[in-house]
XYZ file of C-alpha atoms in Angstrom:
193
model
C 0.000 0.000 0.000
C 1.323 3.391 -0.948
C 1.444 6.154 1.669
C -1.034 8.881 0.701
C -0.933 11.413 3.528
C 1.820 13.039 5.568
C 2.378 11.514 8.996
C 3.568 14.897 10.254
C 0.952 17.425 9.034
C -1.698 15.336 7.252
C -1.283 16.976 3.830
C -1.245 14.941 0.623
C 1.959 13.183 -0.411
C 3.350 13.239 -3.922
C 5.976 11.099 -5.614
C 9.208 12.973 -6.291
C 12.923 12.417 -6.623
C 14.638 12.523 -3.227
C 18.396 11.964 -3.463
C 18.032 9.977 -6.693
C 15.175 7.720 -5.550
C 11.460 8.200 -6.146
C 9.818 8.606 -2.748
C 6.536 9.834 -1.305
C 7.050 13.344 0.080
C 4.787 15.943 1.634
C 3.444 18.734 -0.548
C 3.419 21.153 2.440
C 6.152 20.318 4.986
C 9.544 18.584 4.766
C 8.311 15.058 5.620
C 9.621 12.220 3.421
C 8.207 8.697 3.652
C 11.394 6.620 3.496
C 9.596 3.290 3.066
C 7.938 0.491 5.001
C 10.151 -1.597 7.250
C 9.775 -4.246 9.915
C 12.344 -5.820 12.207
C 11.850 -9.369 13.402
C 13.838 -11.251 16.010
C 14.386 -14.938 16.605
C 15.761 -16.960 19.496
C 18.130 -19.894 19.328
C 17.942 -21.378 22.821
C 19.655 -24.663 23.604
C 19.385 -26.774 26.733
C 21.352 -29.998 27.130
C 22.039 -30.202 23.388
C 18.400 -29.649 22.399
C 16.937 -26.636 20.558
C 13.814 -24.775 21.740
C 11.158 -24.870 19.000
C 7.511 -23.827 18.764
C 4.743 -24.942 16.403
C 2.957 -22.024 14.751
C -0.782 -21.844 15.503
C -1.341 -18.942 13.077
C -0.334 -17.949 9.579
C 2.209 -17.450 8.281
C 3.542 -20.958 8.692
C 0.661 -22.489 10.633
C 1.576 -26.046 11.644
C 5.299 -25.576 11.022
C 7.955 -25.690 13.706
C 10.074 -22.557 14.132
C 12.342 -20.929 16.653
C 10.502 -18.517 18.997
C 10.437 -14.911 17.841
C 8.428 -11.907 16.804
C 8.594 -8.237 15.894
C 10.124 -5.376 17.850
C 7.911 -2.755 19.427
C 8.517 0.917 18.614
C 10.090 1.840 21.980
C 11.629 -1.498 22.973
C 15.311 -2.423 22.818
C 15.801 -5.411 20.549
C 17.351 -7.638 23.246
C 14.331 -6.960 25.458
C 12.058 -7.902 22.537
C 13.559 -11.345 22.071
C 13.589 -12.115 25.788
C 9.917 -11.073 25.978
C 8.955 -13.100 22.898
C 10.581 -16.286 24.234
C 8.813 -15.839 27.574
C 5.427 -15.049 25.960
C 5.501 -17.936 23.487
C 7.051 -20.627 25.702
C 7.291 -19.549 29.342
C 11.062 -20.081 29.130
C 13.414 -17.460 30.525
C 16.505 -16.913 28.379
C 19.043 -14.103 28.057
C 20.858 -12.807 25.000
C 24.320 -14.212 24.440
C 25.106 -12.862 20.964
C 23.753 -12.044 17.523
C 24.511 -14.979 15.206
C 22.613 -14.278 11.983
C 20.776 -11.634 9.971
C 18.235 -12.089 7.187
C 17.539 -9.227 4.804
C 14.274 -9.631 2.861
C 13.439 -6.631 0.645
C 9.794 -6.560 -0.486
C 6.734 -4.281 -0.044
C 7.552 -4.157 3.647
C 11.334 -4.552 3.847
C 12.009 -7.079 6.619
C 15.206 -7.422 8.609
C 15.406 -10.445 10.931
C 17.992 -10.658 13.717
C 18.744 -14.088 15.207
C 20.070 -14.252 18.754
C 21.847 -17.138 20.431
C 20.454 -17.123 23.949
C 21.434 -18.775 27.208
C 18.698 -20.834 28.841
C 17.945 -19.611 32.387
C 14.825 -21.447 33.596
C 11.372 -22.759 32.831
C 9.730 -25.620 31.006
C 8.266 -24.910 27.568
C 4.524 -24.280 27.635
C 2.856 -22.930 24.456
C 0.913 -19.688 24.761
C -2.083 -21.281 22.986
C -2.488 -18.247 20.725
C 0.579 -17.814 18.529
C 1.947 -21.300 19.178
C 0.183 -24.560 20.026
C 3.226 -26.664 20.990
C 6.697 -25.951 22.381
C 9.647 -28.005 23.527
C 13.346 -28.722 23.393
C 14.242 -31.121 20.551
C 17.396 -32.953 19.532
C 18.791 -32.757 15.996
C 17.552 -36.306 15.427
C 14.004 -35.392 16.489
C 14.092 -32.226 14.364
C 14.860 -34.263 11.220
C 11.374 -35.823 11.291
C 9.509 -32.623 12.234
C 7.825 -30.155 9.861
C 10.446 -27.452 10.496
C 10.407 -24.255 8.407
C 13.340 -23.962 5.997
C 14.587 -20.706 7.504
C 14.536 -22.271 10.981
C 16.533 -25.257 9.668
C 19.100 -22.774 8.385
C 19.188 -20.957 11.744
C 19.660 -24.237 13.617
C 22.626 -25.010 11.367
C 24.043 -21.543 12.095
C 23.658 -22.069 15.852
C 25.156 -25.558 15.808
C 28.192 -24.574 13.751
C 28.974 -21.091 15.053
C 32.398 -20.548 16.516
C 32.997 -17.837 19.084
C 32.449 -15.084 16.521
C 29.268 -13.085 16.443
C 28.102 -9.834 17.942
C 27.851 -9.596 21.714
C 26.193 -6.942 23.837
C 28.629 -4.129 24.604
C 28.099 -3.873 28.351
C 30.763 -1.168 28.800
C 30.990 1.040 25.695
C 33.839 3.536 25.687
C 31.211 6.292 25.519
C 28.016 5.765 27.559
C 24.950 6.089 25.295
C 21.752 5.879 27.338
C 18.905 4.085 25.587
C 21.063 2.434 22.911
C 21.321 -1.304 22.357
C 24.943 -1.756 21.295
C 26.421 -4.963 19.844
C 29.986 -5.557 18.770
C 32.431 -8.298 17.922
C 34.047 -9.582 21.125
C 36.658 -7.159 22.454
C 40.151 -8.602 21.939
C 41.396 -6.540 24.908
C 39.072 -8.476 27.227
C 40.296 -11.807 25.846
C 43.973 -10.811 26.253
C 43.612 -10.172 30.009
């Protein structure tokens, strides 16, 4: 769907060249509609060599097994989003360890998906009964016979074969930046100590 009205002043938008790209721009104020985007997150939580999976109870992917996940909220840090989504969908508490994969899917709504390896903290998987109708920890052998979504199969492979690389939360940035979620490659200075 094409944006028709300015989100700032409500005036009509027109299509015009903005920095070499045709974009919807306000006819009255300086507002430019830069496009439609969504950011999804996914959790890769292992316990005793088994991966946490959920079975989708809704479209898209109804009946398929996936890793827990969802979409970020406007004013929510991304690591809080994935911890919340895992808890909501499964009742499992897990904390972010590192970012292990990104998926970039340009389309009408350009989707970026960030996959987090997470450390299991506590809880037994219980489906929420709304978004998912089953949840549990499954071995690679069990997963082979399950109706697992292709993207989730790829993410499981990423999680199982990742070395120590990946982006970790920067707990002590050199410049404090309140309200930012900062991720970086592991700091070689910390490893050298």
